[in-house]
PDB file of C-alpha atoms in Angstrom:
ATOM      1  CA  MET A   1      -0.427  -0.079  -0.214  1.00  0.00           C
ATOM      2  CA  PRO A   2       1.969   3.811  -1.316  1.00  0.00           C
ATOM      3  CA  LEU A   3       2.336   5.427   1.630  1.00  0.00           C
ATOM      4  CA  PHE A   4       0.780   8.650  -1.001  1.00  0.00           C
ATOM      5  CA  GLY A   5      -1.437   6.814  -3.425  1.00  0.00           C
ATOM      6  CA  ASN A   6      -3.511   8.385  -5.880  1.00  0.00           C
ATOM      7  CA  SER A   7      -6.633   8.495  -3.878  1.00  0.00           C
ATOM      8  CA  PHE A   8      -9.142  10.978  -6.260  1.00  0.00           C
ATOM      9  CA  SER A   9      -9.793   8.759  -9.439  1.00  0.00           C
ATOM     10  CA  PRO A  10     -13.025  10.144 -10.682  1.00  0.00           C
ATOM     11  CA  LYS A  11     -15.021   7.816 -12.889  1.00  0.00           C
ATOM     12  CA  LYS A  12     -14.807   8.958 -16.365  1.00  0.00           C
ATOM     13  CA  THR A  13     -17.986  10.089 -18.284  1.00  0.00           C
ATOM     14  CA  PRO A  14     -19.644   8.668 -20.285  1.00  0.00           C
ATOM     15  CA  PRO A  15     -20.156  10.197 -24.167  1.00  0.00           C
ATOM     16  CA  ARG A  16     -22.739  11.798 -24.709  1.00  0.00           C
ATOM     17  CA  LYS A  17     -25.515  10.559 -27.532  1.00  0.00           C
ATOM     18  CA  TRP A  18     -26.480  13.641 -29.291  1.00  0.00           C
ATOM     19  CA  ALA A  19     -23.617  16.464 -29.953  1.00  0.00           C
ATOM     20  CA  SER A  20     -26.534  19.014 -29.770  1.00  0.00           C
ATOM     21  CA  LEU A  21     -30.134  19.236 -28.361  1.00  0.00           C
ATOM     22  CA  SER A  22     -30.474  21.925 -30.931  1.00  0.00           C
ATOM     23  CA  ASN A  23     -31.785  22.003 -34.265  1.00  0.00           C
ATOM     24  CA  LEU A  24     -29.636  25.058 -35.648  1.00  0.00           C
ATOM     25  CA  HIS A  25     -26.924  23.208 -36.880  1.00  0.00           C
ATOM     26  CA  LEU A  26     -29.271  21.608 -39.485  1.00  0.00           C
ATOM     27  CA  LEU A  27     -30.707  24.234 -40.992  1.00  0.00           C
ATOM     28  CA  ASP A  28     -28.570  26.432 -44.089  1.00  0.00           C
ATOM     29  CA  ARG A  29     -26.895  29.151 -43.099  1.00  0.00           C
ATOM     30  CA  SER A  30     -28.855  31.895 -44.085  1.00  0.00           C
ATOM     31  CA  THR A  31     -32.248  30.481 -42.141  1.00  0.00           C
ATOM     32  CA  ARG A  32     -29.513  30.155 -38.907  1.00  0.00           C
ATOM     33  CA  GLU A  33     -28.541  34.248 -39.740  1.00  0.00           C
ATOM     34  CA  VAL A  34     -32.113  35.052 -39.828  1.00  0.00           C
ATOM     35  CA  GLU A  35     -32.727  33.189 -36.595  1.00  0.00           C
ATOM     36  CA  LEU A  36     -29.991  33.929 -34.356  1.00  0.00           C
ATOM     37  CA  GLY A  37     -29.805  37.560 -36.307  1.00  0.00           C
ATOM     38  CA  LEU A  38     -26.008  37.580 -37.630  1.00  0.00           C
ATOM     39  CA  GLU A  39     -27.100  39.442 -40.690  1.00  0.00           C
ATOM     40  CA  TYR A  40     -26.626  43.009 -39.312  1.00  0.00           C
ATOM     41  CA  GLY A  41     -26.736  45.131 -42.861  1.00  0.00           C
ATOM     42  CA  THR A  42     -25.246  48.777 -42.930  1.00  0.00           C
ATOM     43  CA  PRO A  43     -24.922  50.577 -40.458  1.00  0.00           C
ATOM     44  CA  THR A  44     -26.662  53.843 -40.202  1.00  0.00           C
ATOM     45  CA  MET A  45     -28.173  56.468 -37.946  1.00  0.00           C
ATOM     46  CA  ASN A  46     -29.962  59.812 -37.766  1.00  0.00           C
ATOM     47  CA  LEU A  47     -27.961  63.238 -37.512  1.00  0.00           C
ATOM     48  CA  ALA A  48     -29.613  66.161 -36.954  1.00  0.00           C
ATOM     49  CA  GLY A  49     -32.142  64.970 -39.424  1.00  0.00           C
ATOM     50  CA  GLN A  50     -30.008  63.566 -42.170  1.00  0.00           C
ATOM     51  CA  SER A  51     -29.699  59.985 -42.365  1.00  0.00           C
ATOM     52  CA  LEU A  52     -26.372  58.222 -43.034  1.00  0.00           C
ATOM     53  CA  LYS A  53     -24.903  55.090 -43.998  1.00  0.00           C
ATOM     54  CA  PHE A  54     -21.675  53.504 -43.551  1.00  0.00           C
ATOM     55  CA  GLU A  55     -20.102  52.356 -46.941  1.00  0.00           C
ATOM     56  CA  ASN A  56     -16.450  51.834 -47.578  1.00  0.00           C
ATOM     57  CA  GLY A  57     -15.277  53.258 -45.087  1.00  0.00           C
ATOM     58  CA  HIS A  58     -16.621  56.478 -44.678  1.00  0.00           C
ATOM     59  CA  TRP A  59     -20.345  58.117 -43.703  1.00  0.00           C
ATOM     60  CA  VAL A  60     -22.587  58.972 -46.734  1.00  0.00           C
ATOM     61  CA  SER A  61     -25.897  60.307 -47.248  1.00  0.00           C
ATOM     62  CA  GLU A  62     -28.522  58.424 -48.213  1.00  0.00           C
ATOM     63  CA  SER A  63     -29.420  60.388 -50.268  1.00  0.00           C
ATOM     64  CA  GLY A  64     -26.735  60.364 -52.382  1.00  0.00           C
ATOM     65  CA  SER A  65     -25.648  63.489 -51.462  1.00  0.00           C
ATOM     66  CA  PHE A  66     -25.407  66.359 -48.645  1.00  0.00           C
ATOM     67  CA  VAL A  67     -28.547  68.424 -48.252  1.00  0.00           C
ATOM     68  CA  GLY A  68     -27.552  70.782 -46.269  1.00  0.00           C
ATOM     69  CA  ASP A  69     -26.369  75.084 -47.220  1.00  0.00           C
ATOM     70  CA  ARG A  70     -23.203  74.034 -50.458  1.00  0.00           C
ATOM     71  CA  ARG A  71     -22.140  78.023 -48.972  1.00  0.00           C
ATOM     72  CA  GLU A  72     -21.987  77.068 -45.630  1.00  0.00           C
ATOM     73  CA  LEU A  73     -20.294  73.876 -46.990  1.00  0.00           C
ATOM     74  CA  GLN A  74     -17.621  75.892 -49.489  1.00  0.00           C
ATOM     75  CA  ARG A  75     -17.154  78.554 -45.905  1.00  0.00           C
ATOM     76  CA  LEU A  76     -16.431  75.219 -43.727  1.00  0.00           C
ATOM     77  CA  ARG A  77     -13.847  74.269 -46.158  1.00  0.00           C
ATOM     78  CA  LYS A  78     -11.838  78.051 -46.274  1.00  0.00           C
ATOM     79  CA  ARG A  79     -11.963  78.293 -42.443  1.00  0.00           C
ATOM     80  CA  ASN A  80     -10.016  74.531 -42.280  1.00  0.00           C
ATOM     81  CA  GLN A  81      -7.766  75.737 -45.139  1.00  0.00           C
ATOM     82  CA  GLN A  82      -7.387  78.659 -42.884  1.00  0.00           C
ATOM     83  CA  LEU A  83      -7.192  76.835 -39.712  1.00  0.00           C
ATOM     84  CA  GLU A  84      -4.588  74.490 -41.256  1.00  0.00           C
ATOM     85  CA  GLU A  85      -2.034  77.700 -42.465  1.00  0.00           C
ATOM     86  CA  GLU A  86      -2.408  79.515 -39.136  1.00  0.00           C
ATOM     87  CA  ASN A  87      -1.338  75.839 -37.615  1.00  0.00           C
ATOM     88  CA  ASN A  88       1.333  75.602 -40.032  1.00  0.00           C
ATOM     89  CA  LEU A  89       2.801  79.716 -39.160  1.00  0.00           C
ATOM     90  CA  LEU A  90       3.157  78.466 -35.370  1.00  0.00           C
ATOM     91  CA  ARG A  91       4.166  75.377 -35.967  1.00  0.00           C
ATOM     92  CA  LEU A  92       7.096  77.081 -37.842  1.00  0.00           C
ATOM     93  CA  LYS A  93       7.310  80.028 -34.869  1.00  0.00           C
ATOM     94  CA  VAL A  94       8.077  77.251 -32.323  1.00  0.00           C
ATOM     95  CA  ASP A  95      10.068  75.789 -34.200  1.00  0.00           C
ATOM     96  CA  ILE A  96      12.327  79.531 -34.737  1.00  0.00           C
ATOM     97  CA  LEU A  97      11.844  80.727 -31.281  1.00  0.00           C
ATOM     98  CA  LEU A  98      13.297  76.771 -29.484  1.00  0.00           C
ATOM     99  CA  ASP A  99      16.314  77.607 -32.186  1.00  0.00           C
ATOM    100  CA  MET A 100      16.867  80.489 -30.719  1.00  0.00           C
ATOM    101  CA  LEU A 101      16.218  79.460 -26.944  1.00  0.00           C
ATOM    102  CA  SER A 102      19.022  77.153 -27.259  1.00  0.00           C
ATOM    103  CA  GLU A 103      21.298  78.794 -28.815  1.00  0.00           C
ATOM    104  CA  THR A 104      21.143  81.704 -26.281  1.00  0.00           C
ATOM    105  CA  THR A 105      21.472  78.654 -23.407  1.00  0.00           C
ATOM    106  CA  ALA A 106      24.729  77.675 -25.126  1.00  0.00           C
ATOM    107  CA  GLU A 107      25.806  81.186 -25.461  1.00  0.00           C
ATOM    108  CA  SER A 108      25.137  81.777 -21.694  1.00  0.00           C
ATOM    109  CA  HIS A 109      26.910  78.210 -20.613  1.00  0.00           C
ATOM    110  CA  LEU A 110      29.571  79.715 -22.808  1.00  0.00           C
ATOM    111  CA  MET A 111      30.282  82.606 -21.130  1.00  0.00           C
ATOM    112  CA  GLU A 112      28.899  81.213 -17.972  1.00  0.00           C
ATOM    113  CA  LYS A 113      32.479  78.903 -18.671  1.00  0.00           C
ATOM    114  CA  GLU A 114      34.767  81.789 -19.261  1.00  0.00           C
ATOM    115  CA  LEU A 115      33.918  83.939 -16.713  1.00  0.00           C
ATOM    116  CA  GLU A 116      34.572  81.299 -13.649  1.00  0.00           C
ATOM    117  CA  GLU A 117      37.700  80.538 -15.995  1.00  0.00           C
ATOM    118  CA  LEU A 118      38.251  84.171 -15.339  1.00  0.00           C
ATOM    119  CA  ARG A 119      38.000  84.138 -11.148  1.00  0.00           C
ATOM    120  CA  GLN A 120      40.352  81.331 -11.470  1.00  0.00           C
ATOM    121  CA  HIS A 121      43.072  83.055 -13.157  1.00  0.00           C
ATOM    122  CA  SER A 122      42.384  85.936 -10.919  1.00  0.00           C
ATOM    123  CA  ARG A 123      42.359  83.986  -7.879  1.00  0.00           C
ATOM    124  CA  ARG A 124      46.289  82.453  -9.211  1.00  0.00           C
ATOM    125  CA  LYS A 125      47.500  85.994  -9.620  1.00  0.00           C
ATOM    126  CA  LYS A 126      46.376  86.976  -6.159  1.00  0.00           C
TER     127      LYS A 126
END
């Protein structure tokens, strides 16, 4: 009799008679999609009275064209372009200011180093 023998030996479960009690696996794919709700269709949404659907990675109006005011759309595009140009100008100014700051910092460090050398030189003369 082993001291640490295998005292736990569960019984084997009997094999199942039926793989599934549901008869959905017997149906063809289109019927299963209808039964299980797997056919989603294209995503749609209603935004400010405008019905939109998602096609090829973009939201498109279901009527095929934008029903908003064309002048408003042109104004928004022009404003967007102005803001992009202003953003580019501001980025350029920030880059110039950073260059000026790094140059001034380098000059300051050089001057501090020269000042320290002059102080050491004057102490040696005394």
